[in-house]
Short mmCIF file of C-alpha atoms in Angstrom, two decimals:
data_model
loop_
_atom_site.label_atom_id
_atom_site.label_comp_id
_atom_site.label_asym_id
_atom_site.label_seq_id
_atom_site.Cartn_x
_atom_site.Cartn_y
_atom_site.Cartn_z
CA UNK A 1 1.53 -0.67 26.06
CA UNK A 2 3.74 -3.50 26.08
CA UNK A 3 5.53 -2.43 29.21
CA UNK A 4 2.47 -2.26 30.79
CA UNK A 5 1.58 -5.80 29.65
CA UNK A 6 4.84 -7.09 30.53
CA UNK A 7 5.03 -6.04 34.17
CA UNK A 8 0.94 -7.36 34.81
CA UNK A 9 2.64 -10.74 33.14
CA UNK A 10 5.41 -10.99 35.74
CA UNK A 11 2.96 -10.11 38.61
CA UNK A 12 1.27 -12.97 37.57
CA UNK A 13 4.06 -15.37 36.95
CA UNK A 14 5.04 -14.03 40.84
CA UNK A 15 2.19 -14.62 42.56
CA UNK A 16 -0.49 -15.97 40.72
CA UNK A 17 1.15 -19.26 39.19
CA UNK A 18 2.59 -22.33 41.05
CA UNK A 19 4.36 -23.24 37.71
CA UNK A 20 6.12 -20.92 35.66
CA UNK A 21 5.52 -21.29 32.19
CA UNK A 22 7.68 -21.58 29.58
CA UNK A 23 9.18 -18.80 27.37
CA UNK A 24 7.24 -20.12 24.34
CA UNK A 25 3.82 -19.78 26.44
CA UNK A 26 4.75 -16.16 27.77
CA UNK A 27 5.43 -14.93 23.97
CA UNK A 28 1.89 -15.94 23.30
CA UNK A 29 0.66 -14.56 26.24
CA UNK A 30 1.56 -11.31 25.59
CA UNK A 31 0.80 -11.33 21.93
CA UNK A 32 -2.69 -12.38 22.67
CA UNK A 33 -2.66 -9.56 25.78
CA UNK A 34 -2.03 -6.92 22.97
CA UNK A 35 -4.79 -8.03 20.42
CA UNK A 36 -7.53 -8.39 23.38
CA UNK A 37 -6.96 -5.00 24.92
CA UNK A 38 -7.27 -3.65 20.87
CA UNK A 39 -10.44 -5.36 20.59
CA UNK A 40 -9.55 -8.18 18.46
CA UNK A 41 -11.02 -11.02 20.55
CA UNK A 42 -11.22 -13.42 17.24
CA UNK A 43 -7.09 -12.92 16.84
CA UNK A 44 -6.39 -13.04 20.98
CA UNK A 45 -8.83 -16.71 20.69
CA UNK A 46 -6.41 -18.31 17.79
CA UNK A 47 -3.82 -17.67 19.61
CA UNK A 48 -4.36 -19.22 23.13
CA UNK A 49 -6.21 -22.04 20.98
CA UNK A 50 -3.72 -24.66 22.39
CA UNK A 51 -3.18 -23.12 25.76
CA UNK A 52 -4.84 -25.48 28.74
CA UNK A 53 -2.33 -24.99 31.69
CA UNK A 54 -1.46 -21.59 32.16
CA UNK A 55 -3.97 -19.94 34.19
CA UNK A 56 -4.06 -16.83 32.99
CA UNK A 57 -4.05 -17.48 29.63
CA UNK A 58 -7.37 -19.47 29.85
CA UNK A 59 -8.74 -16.64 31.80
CA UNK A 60 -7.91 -14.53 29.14
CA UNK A 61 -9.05 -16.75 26.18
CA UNK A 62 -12.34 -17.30 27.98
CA UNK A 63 -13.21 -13.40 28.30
CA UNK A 64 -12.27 -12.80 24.55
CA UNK A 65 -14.91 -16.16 23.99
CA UNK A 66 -17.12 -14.40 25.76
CA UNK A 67 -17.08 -11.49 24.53
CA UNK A 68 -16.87 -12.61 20.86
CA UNK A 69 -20.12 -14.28 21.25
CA UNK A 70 -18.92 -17.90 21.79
CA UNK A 71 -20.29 -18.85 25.61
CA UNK A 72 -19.54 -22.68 24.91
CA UNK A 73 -16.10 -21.92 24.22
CA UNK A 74 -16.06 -19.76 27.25
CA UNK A 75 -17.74 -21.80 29.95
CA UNK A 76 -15.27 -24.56 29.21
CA UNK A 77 -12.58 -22.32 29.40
CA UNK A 78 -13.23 -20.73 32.71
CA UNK A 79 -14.01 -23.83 34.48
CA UNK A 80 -10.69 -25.48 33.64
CA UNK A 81 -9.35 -22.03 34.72
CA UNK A 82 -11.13 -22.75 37.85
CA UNK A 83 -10.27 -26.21 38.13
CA UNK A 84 -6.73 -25.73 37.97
CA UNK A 85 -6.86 -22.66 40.51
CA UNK A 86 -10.38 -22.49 42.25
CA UNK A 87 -9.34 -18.89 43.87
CA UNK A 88 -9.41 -17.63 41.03
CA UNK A 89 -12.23 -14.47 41.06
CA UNK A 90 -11.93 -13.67 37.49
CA UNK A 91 -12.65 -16.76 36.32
CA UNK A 92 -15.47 -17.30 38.61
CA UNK A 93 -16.48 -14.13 37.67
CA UNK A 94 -16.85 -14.79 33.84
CA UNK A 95 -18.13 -17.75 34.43
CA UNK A 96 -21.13 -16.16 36.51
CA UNK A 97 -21.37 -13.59 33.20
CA UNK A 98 -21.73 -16.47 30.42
CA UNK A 99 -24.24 -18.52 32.56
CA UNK A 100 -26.50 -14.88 32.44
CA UNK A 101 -25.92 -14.22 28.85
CA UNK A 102 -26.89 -18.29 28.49
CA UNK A 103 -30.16 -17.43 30.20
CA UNK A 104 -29.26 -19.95 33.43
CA UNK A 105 -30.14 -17.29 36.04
CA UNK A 106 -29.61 -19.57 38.44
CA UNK A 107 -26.38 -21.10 37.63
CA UNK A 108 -25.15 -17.49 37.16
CA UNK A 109 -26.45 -16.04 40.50
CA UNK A 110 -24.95 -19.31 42.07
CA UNK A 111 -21.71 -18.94 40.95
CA UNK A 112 -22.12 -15.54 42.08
CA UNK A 113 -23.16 -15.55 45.63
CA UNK A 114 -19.77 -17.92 45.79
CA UNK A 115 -17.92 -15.61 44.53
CA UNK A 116 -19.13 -13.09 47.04
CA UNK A 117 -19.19 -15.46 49.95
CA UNK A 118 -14.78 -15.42 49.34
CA UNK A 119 -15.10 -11.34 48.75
CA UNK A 120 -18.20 -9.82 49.67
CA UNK A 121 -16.54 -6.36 48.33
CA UNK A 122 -16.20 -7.56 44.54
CA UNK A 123 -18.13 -4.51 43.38
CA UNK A 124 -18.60 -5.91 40.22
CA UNK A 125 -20.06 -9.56 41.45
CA UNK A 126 -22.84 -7.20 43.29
CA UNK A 127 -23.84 -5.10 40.11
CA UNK A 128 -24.35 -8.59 38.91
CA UNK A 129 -26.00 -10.16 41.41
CA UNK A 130 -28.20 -6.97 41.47
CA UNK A 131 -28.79 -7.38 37.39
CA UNK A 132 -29.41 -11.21 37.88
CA UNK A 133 -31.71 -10.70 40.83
CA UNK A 134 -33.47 -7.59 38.77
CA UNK A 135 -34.30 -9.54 35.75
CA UNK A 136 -35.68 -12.90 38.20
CA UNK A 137 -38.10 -10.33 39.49
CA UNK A 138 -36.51 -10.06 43.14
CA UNK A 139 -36.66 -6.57 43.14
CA UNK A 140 -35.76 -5.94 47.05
CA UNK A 141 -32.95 -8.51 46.47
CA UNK A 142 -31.46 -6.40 43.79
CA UNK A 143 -31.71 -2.74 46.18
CA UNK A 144 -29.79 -4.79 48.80
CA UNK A 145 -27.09 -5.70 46.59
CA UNK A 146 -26.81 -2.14 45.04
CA UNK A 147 -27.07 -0.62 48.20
CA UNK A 148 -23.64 -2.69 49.38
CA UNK A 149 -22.04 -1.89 45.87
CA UNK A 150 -22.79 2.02 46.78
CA UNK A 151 -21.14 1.69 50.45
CA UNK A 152 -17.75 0.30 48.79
CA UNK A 153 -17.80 2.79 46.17
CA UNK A 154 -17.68 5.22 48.73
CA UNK A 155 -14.87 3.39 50.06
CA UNK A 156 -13.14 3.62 46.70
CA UNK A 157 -13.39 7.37 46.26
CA UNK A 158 -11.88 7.23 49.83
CA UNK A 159 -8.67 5.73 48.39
CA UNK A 160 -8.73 8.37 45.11
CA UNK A 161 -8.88 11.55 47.43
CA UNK A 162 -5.82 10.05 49.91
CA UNK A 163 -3.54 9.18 46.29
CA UNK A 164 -5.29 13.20 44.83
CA UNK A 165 -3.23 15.01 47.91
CA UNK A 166 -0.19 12.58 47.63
CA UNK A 167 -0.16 13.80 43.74
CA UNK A 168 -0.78 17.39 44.86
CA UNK A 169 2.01 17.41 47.26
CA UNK A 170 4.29 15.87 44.73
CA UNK A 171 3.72 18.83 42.27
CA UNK A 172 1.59 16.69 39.77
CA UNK A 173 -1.76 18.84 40.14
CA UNK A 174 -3.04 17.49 36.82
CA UNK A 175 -3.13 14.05 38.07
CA UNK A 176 -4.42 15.06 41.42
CA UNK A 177 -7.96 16.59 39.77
CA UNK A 178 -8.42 13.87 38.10
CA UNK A 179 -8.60 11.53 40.97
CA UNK A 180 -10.96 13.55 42.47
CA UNK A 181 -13.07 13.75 39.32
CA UNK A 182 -12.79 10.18 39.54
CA UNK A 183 -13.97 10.20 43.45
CA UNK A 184 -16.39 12.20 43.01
CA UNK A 185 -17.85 10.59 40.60
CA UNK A 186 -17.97 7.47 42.27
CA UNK A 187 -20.25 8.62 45.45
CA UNK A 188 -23.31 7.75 45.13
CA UNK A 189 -25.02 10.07 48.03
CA UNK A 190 -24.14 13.55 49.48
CA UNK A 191 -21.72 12.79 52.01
CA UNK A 192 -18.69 14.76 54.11
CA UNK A 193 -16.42 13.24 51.91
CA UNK A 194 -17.80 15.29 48.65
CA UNK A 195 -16.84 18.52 50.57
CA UNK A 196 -13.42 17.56 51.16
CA UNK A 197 -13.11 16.21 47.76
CA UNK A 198 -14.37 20.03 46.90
CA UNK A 199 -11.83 21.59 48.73
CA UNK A 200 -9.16 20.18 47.91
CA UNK A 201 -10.18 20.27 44.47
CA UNK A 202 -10.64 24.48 45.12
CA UNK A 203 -7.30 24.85 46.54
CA UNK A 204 -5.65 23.04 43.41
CA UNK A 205 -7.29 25.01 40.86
CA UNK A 206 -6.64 28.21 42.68
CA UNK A 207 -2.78 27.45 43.02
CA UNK A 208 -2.65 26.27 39.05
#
């Protein structure tokens, strides 16, 4: 687990940040990193308490906010986030998710349609526009946004069956099924693609 948290912080640090931070700020970083993805958003909150430059640690802090309840905290938090790197989707993001939960539908579903303006494929800014619209009553609204959500799923489970035969040629069968679990799992209509994901899928299980 820290490996894994390492190597996301140096992707960061290499493409994500104009400054790098210091070693001090990269300790905490990955402390807090560990106690978020265990669920203790309290612990990960304390401490990125003092943390206001580093991008990604403010992203981070706001989504533990967020998710522990405190949307003040949060809001503030992604929009200096944002302020300090506007391109930033994740931020925009949970800020679109804390304006919902604060019951400004509008704020929310603005921040939203911005976010899909820069990537209209964000599958999850489209289940939220889709929940936002849905709960304002603009029913039709919602279908359209589900409707694009379902065409890059498809999309998706494109990308799981290529990586399933790369696995299966490579020996690792194991891995290979469940890609295509994954794939087909992800369509969201009967389509050509389910049968090849089915064959494939047949020919594994008959080899193992």
């Amino acid at each position: 687990m820290r490996i894994k948290v390492i190597a996301c912080i140096t992707a960061l640090l290499l493409f994500g940040c104009a400054k790098s931070p210091d070693t001090e700020t990269i300790r905490l970083y990955v402390r807090a990193s560990q106690a978020y993805e265990n669920g203790r958003f309290t612990e990960a909150m304390e401490i990125l308490h003092g943390q206001n430059s580093f991008v990604p640690a403010l992203i981070l802090r706001a989504k533990a906010e967020y998710f522990s309840g405190d949307l003040s905290a949060g809001e503030k938090s992604c929009r200096r986030a944002i302020k300090l790197k506007p391109s930033s989707s994740e931020a925009v993001l949970y800020l679109a998710r804390i304006l919902r939960e604060g019951n400004d539908l509008t704020g929310a579903m603005t921040v939203t349609e911005s976010l899909l303006a820069d990537n209209p494929q964000d599958i999850r800014a489209l289940r939220l526009a889709a929940e936002i619209a849905s709960e304002t009553g603009k029913f039709d609204e919602a279908a359209i946004f589900l409707d694009r959500a379902s065409e890059f799923s498809a999309e998706s489970a494109m990308v799981l069956l290529d990586r399933a035969r790369l696995r299966w040629i490579a020996g690792r069968g194991d891995e290979a099924l469940e890609d295509l679990s994954r794939a087909r799992a992800m369509l969201p209509w009967d389509t050509p693609l389910l049968r090849s994901i089915s064959n494939l899928e047949n020919t594994i299980k008959r080899v193992m």
